[in-house]
Short mmCIF file of C-alpha atoms in Angstrom, two decimals:
data_model
loop_
_atom_site.label_atom_id
_atom_site.label_comp_id
_atom_site.label_asym_id
_atom_site.label_seq_id
_atom_site.Cartn_x
_atom_site.Cartn_y
_atom_site.Cartn_z
CA UNK A 1 131.66 64.98 139.71
CA UNK A 2 128.99 65.88 137.86
CA UNK A 3 127.15 67.85 140.24
CA UNK A 4 130.32 69.83 140.80
CA UNK A 5 130.52 70.60 137.27
CA UNK A 6 126.37 71.64 137.38
CA UNK A 7 127.80 73.98 140.51
CA UNK A 8 130.32 75.62 137.98
CA UNK A 9 127.56 76.35 135.44
CA UNK A 10 124.62 77.30 137.68
CA UNK A 11 126.27 79.60 140.39
CA UNK A 12 127.57 82.03 137.78
CA UNK A 13 124.33 81.93 136.23
CA UNK A 14 122.20 82.35 139.44
CA UNK A 15 124.37 85.09 140.34
CA UNK A 16 124.09 86.85 136.86
CA UNK A 17 120.27 86.91 136.71
CA UNK A 18 120.67 88.24 140.39
CA UNK A 19 122.34 91.59 139.18
CA UNK A 20 120.26 91.85 136.10
CA UNK A 21 117.52 92.01 138.54
CA UNK A 22 119.01 94.49 140.63
CA UNK A 23 119.74 96.18 137.45
CA UNK A 24 116.10 96.31 136.45
CA UNK A 25 114.96 97.37 139.95
CA UNK A 26 117.59 99.85 141.36
CA UNK A 27 119.38 101.07 138.44
CA UNK A 28 122.42 101.03 136.98
CA UNK A 29 124.92 102.24 140.27
CA UNK A 30 123.25 99.82 142.86
CA UNK A 31 123.70 96.86 140.36
CA UNK A 32 127.40 97.76 140.10
CA UNK A 33 127.73 98.17 143.75
CA UNK A 34 126.26 94.54 144.08
CA UNK A 35 128.41 92.91 141.15
CA UNK A 36 131.32 94.39 143.61
CA UNK A 37 130.13 92.59 146.22
CA UNK A 38 129.33 89.44 144.41
CA UNK A 39 132.97 89.68 143.29
CA UNK A 40 134.37 89.88 146.44
CA UNK A 41 132.44 86.98 147.85
CA UNK A 42 133.85 84.71 144.87
CA UNK A 43 137.42 86.02 145.16
#
């Protein structure tokens, strides 16, 4: 149970950091595309 709670916390943080890295690396447009892809994977 505790492991599952950690997953719920860490996974969004991981994806958020990934999108921040994309933002600084590739600029706004590609970061938005990456966020859309992540959104599709989650839903």
